[in-house]
PDB file of C-alpha atoms in Angstrom:
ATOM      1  CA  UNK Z1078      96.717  94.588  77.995  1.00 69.00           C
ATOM      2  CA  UNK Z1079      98.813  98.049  76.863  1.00 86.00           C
ATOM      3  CA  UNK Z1080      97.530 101.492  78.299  1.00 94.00           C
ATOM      4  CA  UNK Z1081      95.588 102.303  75.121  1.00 96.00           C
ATOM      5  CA  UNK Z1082      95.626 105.757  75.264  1.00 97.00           C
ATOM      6  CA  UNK Z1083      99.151 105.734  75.680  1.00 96.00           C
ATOM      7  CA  UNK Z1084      99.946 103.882  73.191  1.00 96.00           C
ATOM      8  CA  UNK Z1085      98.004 106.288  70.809  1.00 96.00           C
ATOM      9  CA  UNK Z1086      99.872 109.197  71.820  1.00 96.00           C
ATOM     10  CA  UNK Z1087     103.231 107.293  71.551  1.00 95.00           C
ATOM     11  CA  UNK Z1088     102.231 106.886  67.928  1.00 94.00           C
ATOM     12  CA  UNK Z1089     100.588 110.295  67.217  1.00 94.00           C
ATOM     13  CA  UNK Z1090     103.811 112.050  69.146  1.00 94.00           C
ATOM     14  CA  UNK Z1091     106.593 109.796  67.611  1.00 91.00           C
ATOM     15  CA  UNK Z1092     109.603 111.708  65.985  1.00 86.00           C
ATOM     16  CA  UNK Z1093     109.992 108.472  63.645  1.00 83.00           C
ATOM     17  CA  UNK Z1094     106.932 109.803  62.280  1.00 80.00           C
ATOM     18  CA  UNK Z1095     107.070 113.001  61.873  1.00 71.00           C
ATOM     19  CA  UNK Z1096     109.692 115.924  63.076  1.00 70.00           C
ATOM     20  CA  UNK Z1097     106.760 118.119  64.026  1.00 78.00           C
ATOM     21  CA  UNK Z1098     104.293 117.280  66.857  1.00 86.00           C
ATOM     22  CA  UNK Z1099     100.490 118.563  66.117  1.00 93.00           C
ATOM     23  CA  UNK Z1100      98.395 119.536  68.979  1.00 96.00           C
ATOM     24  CA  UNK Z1101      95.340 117.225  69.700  1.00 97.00           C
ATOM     25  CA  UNK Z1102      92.261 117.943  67.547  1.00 97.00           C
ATOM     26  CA  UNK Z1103      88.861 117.013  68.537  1.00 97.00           C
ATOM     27  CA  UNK Z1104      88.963 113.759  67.018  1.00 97.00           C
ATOM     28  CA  UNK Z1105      92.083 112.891  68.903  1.00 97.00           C
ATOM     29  CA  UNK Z1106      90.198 114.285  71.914  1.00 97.00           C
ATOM     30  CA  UNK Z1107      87.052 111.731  71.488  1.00 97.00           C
ATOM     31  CA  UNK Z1108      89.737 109.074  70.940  1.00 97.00           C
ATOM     32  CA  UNK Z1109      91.491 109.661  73.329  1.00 97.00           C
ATOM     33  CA  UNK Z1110      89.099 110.337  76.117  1.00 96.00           C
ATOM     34  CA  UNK Z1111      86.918 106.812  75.392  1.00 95.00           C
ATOM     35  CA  UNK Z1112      90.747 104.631  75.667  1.00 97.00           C
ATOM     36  CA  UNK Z1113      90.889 106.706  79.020  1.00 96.00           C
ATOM     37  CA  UNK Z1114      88.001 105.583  80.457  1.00 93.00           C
ATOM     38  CA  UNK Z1115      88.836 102.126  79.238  1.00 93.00           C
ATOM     39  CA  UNK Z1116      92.529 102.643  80.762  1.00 95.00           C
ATOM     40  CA  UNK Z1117      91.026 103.651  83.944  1.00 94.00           C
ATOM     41  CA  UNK Z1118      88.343 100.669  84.404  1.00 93.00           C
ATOM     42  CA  UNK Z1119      91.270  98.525  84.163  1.00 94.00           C
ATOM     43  CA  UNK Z1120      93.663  99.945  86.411  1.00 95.00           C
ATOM     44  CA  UNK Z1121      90.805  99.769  88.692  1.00 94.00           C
ATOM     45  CA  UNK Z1122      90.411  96.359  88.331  1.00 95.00           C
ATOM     46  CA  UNK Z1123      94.227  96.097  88.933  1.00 96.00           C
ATOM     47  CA  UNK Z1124      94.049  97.471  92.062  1.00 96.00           C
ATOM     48  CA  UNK Z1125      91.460  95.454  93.504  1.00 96.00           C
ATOM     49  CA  UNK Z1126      92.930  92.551  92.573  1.00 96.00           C
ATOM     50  CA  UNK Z1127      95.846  93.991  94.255  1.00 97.00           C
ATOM     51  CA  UNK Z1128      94.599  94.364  97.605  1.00 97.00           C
ATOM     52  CA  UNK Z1129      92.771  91.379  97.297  1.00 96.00           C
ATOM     53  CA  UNK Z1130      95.750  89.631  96.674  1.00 97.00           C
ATOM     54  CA  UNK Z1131      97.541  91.560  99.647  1.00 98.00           C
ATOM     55  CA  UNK Z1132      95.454  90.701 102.091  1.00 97.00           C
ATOM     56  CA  UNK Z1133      94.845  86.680 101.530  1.00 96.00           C
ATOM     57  CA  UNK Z1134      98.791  87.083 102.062  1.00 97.00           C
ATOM     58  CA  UNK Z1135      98.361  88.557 105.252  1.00 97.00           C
ATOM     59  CA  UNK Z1136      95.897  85.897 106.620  1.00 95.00           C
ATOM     60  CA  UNK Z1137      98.202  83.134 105.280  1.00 95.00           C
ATOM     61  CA  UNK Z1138     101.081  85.094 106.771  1.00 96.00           C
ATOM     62  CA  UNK Z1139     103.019  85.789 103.937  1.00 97.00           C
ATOM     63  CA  UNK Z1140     103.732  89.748 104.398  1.00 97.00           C
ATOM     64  CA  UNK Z1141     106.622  91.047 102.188  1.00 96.00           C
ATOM     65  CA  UNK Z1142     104.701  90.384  98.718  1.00 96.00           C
ATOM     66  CA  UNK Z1143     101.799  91.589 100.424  1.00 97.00           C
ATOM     67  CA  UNK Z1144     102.988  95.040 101.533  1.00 97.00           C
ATOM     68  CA  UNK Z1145     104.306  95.216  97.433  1.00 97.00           C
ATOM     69  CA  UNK Z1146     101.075  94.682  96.238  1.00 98.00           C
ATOM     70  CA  UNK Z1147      99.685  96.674  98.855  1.00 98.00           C
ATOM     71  CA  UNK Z1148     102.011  99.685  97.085  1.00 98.00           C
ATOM     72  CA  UNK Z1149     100.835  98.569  93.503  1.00 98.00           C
ATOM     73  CA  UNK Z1150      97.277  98.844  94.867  1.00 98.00           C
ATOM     74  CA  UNK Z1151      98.319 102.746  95.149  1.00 98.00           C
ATOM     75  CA  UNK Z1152      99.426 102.967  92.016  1.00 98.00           C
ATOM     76  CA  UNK Z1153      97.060 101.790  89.852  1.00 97.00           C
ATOM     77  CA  UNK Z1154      94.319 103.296  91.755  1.00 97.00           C
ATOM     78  CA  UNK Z1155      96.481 106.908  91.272  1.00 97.00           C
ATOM     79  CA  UNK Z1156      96.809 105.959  87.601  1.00 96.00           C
ATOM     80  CA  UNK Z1157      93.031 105.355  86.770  1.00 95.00           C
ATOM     81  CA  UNK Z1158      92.210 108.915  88.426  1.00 95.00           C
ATOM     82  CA  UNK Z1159      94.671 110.292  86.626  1.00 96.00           C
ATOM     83  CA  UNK Z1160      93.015 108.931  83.726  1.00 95.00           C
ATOM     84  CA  UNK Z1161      89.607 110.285  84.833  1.00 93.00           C
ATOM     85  CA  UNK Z1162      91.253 113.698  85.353  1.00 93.00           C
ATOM     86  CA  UNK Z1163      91.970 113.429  81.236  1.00 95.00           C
ATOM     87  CA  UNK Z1164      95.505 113.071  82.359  1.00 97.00           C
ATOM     88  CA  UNK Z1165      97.904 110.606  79.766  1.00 97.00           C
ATOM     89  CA  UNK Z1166     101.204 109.309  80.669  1.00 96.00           C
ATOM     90  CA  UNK Z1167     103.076 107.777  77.487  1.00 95.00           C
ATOM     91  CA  UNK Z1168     106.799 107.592  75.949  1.00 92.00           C
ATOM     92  CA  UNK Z1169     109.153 109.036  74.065  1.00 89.00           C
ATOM     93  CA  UNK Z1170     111.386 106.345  72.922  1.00 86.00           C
ATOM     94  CA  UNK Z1171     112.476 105.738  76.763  1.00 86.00           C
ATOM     95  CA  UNK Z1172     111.542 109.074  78.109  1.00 89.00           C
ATOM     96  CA  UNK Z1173     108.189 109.074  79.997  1.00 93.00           C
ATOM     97  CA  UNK Z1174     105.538 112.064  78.350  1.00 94.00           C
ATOM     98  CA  UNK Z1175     102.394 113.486  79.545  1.00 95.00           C
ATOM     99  CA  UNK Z1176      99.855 115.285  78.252  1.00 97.00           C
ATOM    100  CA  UNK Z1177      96.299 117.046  79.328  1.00 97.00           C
ATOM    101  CA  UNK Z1178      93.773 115.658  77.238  1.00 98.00           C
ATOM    102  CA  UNK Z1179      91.804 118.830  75.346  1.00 97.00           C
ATOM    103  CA  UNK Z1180      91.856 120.218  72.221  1.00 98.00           C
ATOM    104  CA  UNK Z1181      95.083 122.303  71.461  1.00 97.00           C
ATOM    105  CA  UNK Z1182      97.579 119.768  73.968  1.00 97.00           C
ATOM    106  CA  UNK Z1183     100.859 119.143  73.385  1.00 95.00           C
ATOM    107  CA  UNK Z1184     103.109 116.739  74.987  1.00 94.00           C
ATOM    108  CA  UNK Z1185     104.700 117.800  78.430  1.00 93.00           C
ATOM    109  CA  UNK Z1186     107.945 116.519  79.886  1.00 90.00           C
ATOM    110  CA  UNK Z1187     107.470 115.532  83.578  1.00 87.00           C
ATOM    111  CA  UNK Z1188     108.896 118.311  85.771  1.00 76.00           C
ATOM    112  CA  UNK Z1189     109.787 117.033  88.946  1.00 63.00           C
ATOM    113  CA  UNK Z1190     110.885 113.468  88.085  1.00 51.00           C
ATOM    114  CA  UNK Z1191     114.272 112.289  87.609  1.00 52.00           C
ATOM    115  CA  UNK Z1192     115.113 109.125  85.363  1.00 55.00           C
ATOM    116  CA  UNK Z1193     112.064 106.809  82.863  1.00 67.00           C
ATOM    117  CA  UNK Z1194     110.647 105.969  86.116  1.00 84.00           C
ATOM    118  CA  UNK Z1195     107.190 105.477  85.191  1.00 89.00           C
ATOM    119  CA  UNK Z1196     105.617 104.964  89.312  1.00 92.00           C
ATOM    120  CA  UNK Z1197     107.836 108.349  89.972  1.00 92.00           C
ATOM    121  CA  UNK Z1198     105.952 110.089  87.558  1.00 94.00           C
ATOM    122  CA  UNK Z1199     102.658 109.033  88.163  1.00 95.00           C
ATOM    123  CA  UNK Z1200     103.180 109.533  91.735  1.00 95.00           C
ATOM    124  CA  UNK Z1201     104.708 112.921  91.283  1.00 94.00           C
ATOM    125  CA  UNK Z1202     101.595 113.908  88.784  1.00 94.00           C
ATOM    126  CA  UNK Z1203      99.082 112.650  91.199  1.00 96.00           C
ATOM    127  CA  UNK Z1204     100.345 114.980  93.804  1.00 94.00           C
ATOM    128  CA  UNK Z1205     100.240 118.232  91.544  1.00 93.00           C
ATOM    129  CA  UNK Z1206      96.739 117.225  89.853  1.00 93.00           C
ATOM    130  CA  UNK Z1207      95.207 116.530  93.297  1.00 94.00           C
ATOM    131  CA  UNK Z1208      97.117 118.471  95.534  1.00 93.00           C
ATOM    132  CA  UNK Z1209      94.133 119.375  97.282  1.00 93.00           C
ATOM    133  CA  UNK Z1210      93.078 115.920  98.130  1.00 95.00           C
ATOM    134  CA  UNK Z1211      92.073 114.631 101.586  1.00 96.00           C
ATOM    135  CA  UNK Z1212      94.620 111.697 100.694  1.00 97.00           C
ATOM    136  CA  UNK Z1213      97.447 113.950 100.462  1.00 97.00           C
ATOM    137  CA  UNK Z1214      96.762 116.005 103.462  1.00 96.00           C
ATOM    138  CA  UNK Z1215      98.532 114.036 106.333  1.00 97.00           C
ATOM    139  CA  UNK Z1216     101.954 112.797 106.423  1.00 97.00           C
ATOM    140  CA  UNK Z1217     102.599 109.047 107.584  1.00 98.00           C
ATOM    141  CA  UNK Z1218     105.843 109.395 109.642  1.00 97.00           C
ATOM    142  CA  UNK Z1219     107.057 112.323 108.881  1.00 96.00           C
ATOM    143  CA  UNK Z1220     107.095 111.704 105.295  1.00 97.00           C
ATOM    144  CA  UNK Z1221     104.219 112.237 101.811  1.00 96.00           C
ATOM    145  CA  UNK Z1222     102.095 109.243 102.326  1.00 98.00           C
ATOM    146  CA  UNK Z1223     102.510 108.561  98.524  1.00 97.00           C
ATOM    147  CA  UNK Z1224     106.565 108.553  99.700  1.00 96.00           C
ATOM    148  CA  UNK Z1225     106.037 106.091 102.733  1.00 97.00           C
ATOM    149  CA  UNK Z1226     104.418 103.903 100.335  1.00 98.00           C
ATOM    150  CA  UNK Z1227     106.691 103.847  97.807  1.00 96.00           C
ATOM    151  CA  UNK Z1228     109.065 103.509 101.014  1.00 96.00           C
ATOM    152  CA  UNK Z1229     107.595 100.490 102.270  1.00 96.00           C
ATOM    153  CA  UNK Z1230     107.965  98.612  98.917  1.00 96.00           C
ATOM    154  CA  UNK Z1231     111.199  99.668  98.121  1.00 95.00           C
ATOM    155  CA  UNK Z1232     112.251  97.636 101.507  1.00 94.00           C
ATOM    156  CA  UNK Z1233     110.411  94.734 101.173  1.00 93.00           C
ATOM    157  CA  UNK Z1234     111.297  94.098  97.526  1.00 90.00           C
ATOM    158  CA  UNK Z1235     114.932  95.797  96.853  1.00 91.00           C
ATOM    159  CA  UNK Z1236     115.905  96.726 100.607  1.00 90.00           C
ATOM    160  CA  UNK Z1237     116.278  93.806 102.497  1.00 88.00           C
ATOM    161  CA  UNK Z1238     117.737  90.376 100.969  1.00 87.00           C
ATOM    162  CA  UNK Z1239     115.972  88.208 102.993  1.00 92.00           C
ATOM    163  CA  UNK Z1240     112.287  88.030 103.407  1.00 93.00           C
ATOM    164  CA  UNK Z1241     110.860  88.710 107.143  1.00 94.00           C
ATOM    165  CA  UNK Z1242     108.599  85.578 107.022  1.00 94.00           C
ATOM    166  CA  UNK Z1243     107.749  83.996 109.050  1.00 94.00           C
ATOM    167  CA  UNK Z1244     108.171  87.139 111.947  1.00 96.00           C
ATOM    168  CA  UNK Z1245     105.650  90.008 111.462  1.00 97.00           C
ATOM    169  CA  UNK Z1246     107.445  93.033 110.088  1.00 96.00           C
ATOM    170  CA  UNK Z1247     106.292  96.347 112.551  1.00 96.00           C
ATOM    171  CA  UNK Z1248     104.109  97.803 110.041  1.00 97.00           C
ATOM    172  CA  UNK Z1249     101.868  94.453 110.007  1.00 97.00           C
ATOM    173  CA  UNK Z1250     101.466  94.214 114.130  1.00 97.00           C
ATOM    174  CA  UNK Z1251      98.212  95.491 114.989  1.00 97.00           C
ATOM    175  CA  UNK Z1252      96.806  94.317 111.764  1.00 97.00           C
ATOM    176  CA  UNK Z1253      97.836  91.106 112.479  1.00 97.00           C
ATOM    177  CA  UNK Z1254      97.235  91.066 116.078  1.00 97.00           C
ATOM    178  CA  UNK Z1255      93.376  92.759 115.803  1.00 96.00           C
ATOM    179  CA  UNK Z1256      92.843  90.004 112.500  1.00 96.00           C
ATOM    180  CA  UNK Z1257      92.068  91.069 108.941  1.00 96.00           C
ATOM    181  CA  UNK Z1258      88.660  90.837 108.811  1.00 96.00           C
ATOM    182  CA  UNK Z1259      88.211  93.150 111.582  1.00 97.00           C
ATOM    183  CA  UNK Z1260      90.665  95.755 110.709  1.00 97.00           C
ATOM    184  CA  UNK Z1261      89.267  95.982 107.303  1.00 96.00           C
ATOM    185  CA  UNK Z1262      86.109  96.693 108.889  1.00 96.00           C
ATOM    186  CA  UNK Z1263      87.148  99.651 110.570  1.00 97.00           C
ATOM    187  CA  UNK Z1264      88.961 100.958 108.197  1.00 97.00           C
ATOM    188  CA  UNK Z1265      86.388 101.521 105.522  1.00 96.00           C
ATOM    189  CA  UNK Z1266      83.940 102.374 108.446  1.00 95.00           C
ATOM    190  CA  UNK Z1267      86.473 105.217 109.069  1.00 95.00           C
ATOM    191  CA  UNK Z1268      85.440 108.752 108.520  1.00 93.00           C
ATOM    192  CA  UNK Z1269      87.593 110.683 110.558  1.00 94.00           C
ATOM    193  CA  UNK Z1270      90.975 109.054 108.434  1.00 96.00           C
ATOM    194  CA  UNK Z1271      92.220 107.639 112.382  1.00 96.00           C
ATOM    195  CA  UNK Z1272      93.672 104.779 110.553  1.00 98.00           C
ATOM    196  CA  UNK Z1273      95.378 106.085 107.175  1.00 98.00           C
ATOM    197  CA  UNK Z1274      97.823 107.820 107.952  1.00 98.00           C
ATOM    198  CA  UNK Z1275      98.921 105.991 111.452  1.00 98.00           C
ATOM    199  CA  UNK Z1276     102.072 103.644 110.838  1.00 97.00           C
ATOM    200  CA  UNK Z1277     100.559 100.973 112.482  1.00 97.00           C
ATOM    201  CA  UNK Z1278      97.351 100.505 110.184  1.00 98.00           C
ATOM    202  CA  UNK Z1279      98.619 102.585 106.925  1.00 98.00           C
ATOM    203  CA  UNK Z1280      99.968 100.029 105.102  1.00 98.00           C
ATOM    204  CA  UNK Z1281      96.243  98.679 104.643  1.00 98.00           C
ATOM    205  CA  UNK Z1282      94.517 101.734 106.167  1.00 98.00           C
ATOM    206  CA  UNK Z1283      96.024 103.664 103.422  1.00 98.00           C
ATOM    207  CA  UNK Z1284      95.162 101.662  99.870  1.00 98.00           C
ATOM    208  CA  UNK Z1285      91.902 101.493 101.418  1.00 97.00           C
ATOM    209  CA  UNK Z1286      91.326 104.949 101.858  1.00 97.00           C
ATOM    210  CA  UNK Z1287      93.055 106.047  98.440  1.00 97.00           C
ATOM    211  CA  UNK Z1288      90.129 103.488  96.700  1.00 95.00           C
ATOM    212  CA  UNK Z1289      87.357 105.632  98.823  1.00 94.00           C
ATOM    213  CA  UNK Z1290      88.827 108.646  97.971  1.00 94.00           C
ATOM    214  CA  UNK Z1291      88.806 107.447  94.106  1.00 91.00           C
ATOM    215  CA  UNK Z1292      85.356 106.171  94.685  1.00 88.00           C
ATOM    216  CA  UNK Z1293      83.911 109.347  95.293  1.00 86.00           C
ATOM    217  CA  UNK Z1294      85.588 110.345  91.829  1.00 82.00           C
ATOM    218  CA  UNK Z1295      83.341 107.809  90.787  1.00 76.00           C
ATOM    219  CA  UNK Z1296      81.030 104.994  91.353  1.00 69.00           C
ATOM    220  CA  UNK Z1297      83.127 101.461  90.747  1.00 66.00           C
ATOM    221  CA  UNK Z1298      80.121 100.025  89.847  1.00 65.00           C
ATOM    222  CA  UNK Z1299      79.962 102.934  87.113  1.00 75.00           C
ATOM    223  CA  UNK Z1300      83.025 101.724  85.296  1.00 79.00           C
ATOM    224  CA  UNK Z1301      83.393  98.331  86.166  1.00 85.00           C
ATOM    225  CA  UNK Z1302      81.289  95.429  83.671  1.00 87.00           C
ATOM    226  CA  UNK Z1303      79.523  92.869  85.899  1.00 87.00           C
ATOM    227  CA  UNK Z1304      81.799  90.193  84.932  1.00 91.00           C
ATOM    228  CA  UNK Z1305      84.937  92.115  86.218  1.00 91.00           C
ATOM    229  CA  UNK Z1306      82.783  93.772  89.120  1.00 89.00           C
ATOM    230  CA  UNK Z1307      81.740  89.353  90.027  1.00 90.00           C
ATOM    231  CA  UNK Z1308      85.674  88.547  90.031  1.00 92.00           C
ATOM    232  CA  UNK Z1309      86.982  90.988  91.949  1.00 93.00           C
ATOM    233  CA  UNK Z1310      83.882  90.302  94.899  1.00 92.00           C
ATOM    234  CA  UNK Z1311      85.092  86.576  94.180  1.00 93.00           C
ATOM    235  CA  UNK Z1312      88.874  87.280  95.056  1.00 95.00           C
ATOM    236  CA  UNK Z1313      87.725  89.861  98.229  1.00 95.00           C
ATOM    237  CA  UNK Z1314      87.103  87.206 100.107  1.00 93.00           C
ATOM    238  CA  UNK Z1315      88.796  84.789 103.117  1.00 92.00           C
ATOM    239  CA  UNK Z1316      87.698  81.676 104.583  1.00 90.00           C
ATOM    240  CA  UNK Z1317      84.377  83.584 106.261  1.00 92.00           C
ATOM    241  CA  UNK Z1318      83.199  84.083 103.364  1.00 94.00           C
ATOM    242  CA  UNK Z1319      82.776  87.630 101.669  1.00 93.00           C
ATOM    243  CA  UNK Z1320      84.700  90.868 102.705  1.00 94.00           C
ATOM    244  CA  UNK Z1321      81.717  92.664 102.960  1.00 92.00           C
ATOM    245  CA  UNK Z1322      83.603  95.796 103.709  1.00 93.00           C
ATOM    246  CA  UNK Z1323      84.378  96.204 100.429  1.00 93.00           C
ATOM    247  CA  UNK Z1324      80.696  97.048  99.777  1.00 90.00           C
ATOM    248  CA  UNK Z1325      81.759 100.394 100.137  1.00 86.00           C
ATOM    249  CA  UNK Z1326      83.139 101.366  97.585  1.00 88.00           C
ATOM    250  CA  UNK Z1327      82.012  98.330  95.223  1.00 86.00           C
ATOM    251  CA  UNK Z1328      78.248  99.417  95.686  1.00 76.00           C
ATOM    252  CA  UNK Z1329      76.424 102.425  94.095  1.00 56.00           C
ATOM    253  CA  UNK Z1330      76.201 104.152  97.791  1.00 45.00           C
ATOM    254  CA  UNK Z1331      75.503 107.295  98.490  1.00 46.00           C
ATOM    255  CA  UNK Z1332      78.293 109.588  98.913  1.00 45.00           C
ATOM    256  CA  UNK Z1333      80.696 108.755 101.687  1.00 44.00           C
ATOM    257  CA  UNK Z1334      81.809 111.925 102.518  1.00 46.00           C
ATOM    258  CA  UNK Z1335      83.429 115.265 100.912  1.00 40.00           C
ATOM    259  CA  UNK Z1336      86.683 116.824 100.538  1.00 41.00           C
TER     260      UNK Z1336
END
């Protein structure tokens, strides 16, 4: 299913249409905002499923697709609070746009990005919208944690030719070694972020944390139906049973913590 906000400012903004580009109005504005929140509730979804998927990898053993979607798990969740924030990626023909959603908005060229990269510029947005952020406030070897993401994906799926399996790649030791189950459990349980940015837990620690963090934004159970909110508990699951972990930040809780 297309971004649908994006794909109403790719019409509204295209020079095919018009050679001038009108700022938003406050019907585009209530448009605009509703396909957010709709845009957002998916990319949520996304990156459950994501990290569900991820870690039913990792118990079967099956790590370089798993620290991918692991990544992607990242990214959506980044995308659906940039959607919250009223924040719109779209394009230009093949040029990636943004724009602040309010009355008056016109469209914005990315400013730090290189290339029609689409993760670079959500990535690079994220980190200027939420600069403040707990999740951005520790580096994970030396480097952004968005960056040592984007790091580990890059070597698992353009990097290296050959896939590790069946040896554990370094980044999957301890997770392996301690089990799944019970290094999910102390990772959510985590308040003192011990886990997220350490190199030997991030690579789960990490998505985990970023979905607290976006939790807090939000309730999930706010914005997610109970059809897609009784899949994704289906999927969070290994041969125990439930990942009751994921209560967390699946349940209307009280806060976790603040910024």
């Amino acid at each position: 299913m297309v971004f649908e906000a994006s794909a109403t400012l790719s019409m509204k903004w295209d020079p095919a249409r018009s050679s001038t580009q009108q700022p938003l109005s406050h019907y585009d504005v209530i448009i605009l905002e509703e396909q957010l929140q709709a845009d957002a509730s998916r990319c949520l979804y996304s990156a459950l499923i994501s990290i569900a998927d991820a870690l039913r990898g990792v118990e079967s053993g099956y790590y370089s697709w798993s620290a991918v979607k692991l990544y992607y798990s990242v990214f959506y969740s980044l995308r659906a609070a940039l959607a919250l924030s009223n924040v719109c990626i779209y394009y230009q023909g093949t040029s990636p746009r943004w724009a602040q959603i309010r009355v008056g908005s016109l469209p914005q060229k990315p400013t730090k990005t290189g290339g029609n990269n689409t993760h670079k510029v959500v990535l690079d947005l994220f980190a200027v919208k939420h600069e403040q952020s707990v999740i951005l406030s520790q580096s994970i070897e030396e480097l952004d944690p968005l960056k040592w993401m984007q790091k580990m994906r890059e070597k698992f799926n353009y990097k290296d030719a050959k896939f590790c399996e069946p040896s554990v790649p370094e980044c999957f030791h301890r997770i392996v070694r301690v089990g799944v189950r019970k290094s999910l459990s102390a990772y959510m349980a985590d308040r003192a972020y011990m886990y997220a940015f350490d190199r030997d837990h991030a690579i789960v620690a990490y998505p985990l944390e970023v979905l607290k963090w976006l939790r807090l934004q939000r309730p999930c159970s706010d914005w997610l139906d109970e059809p897609d909110l009784g899949q994704v508990r289906r999927f969070l699951s290994d041969r125990h049973g439930p990942l009751t972990a994921f209560d967390v930040v699946l349940r209307a809780l009280p806060p976790l913590t603040t910024e």
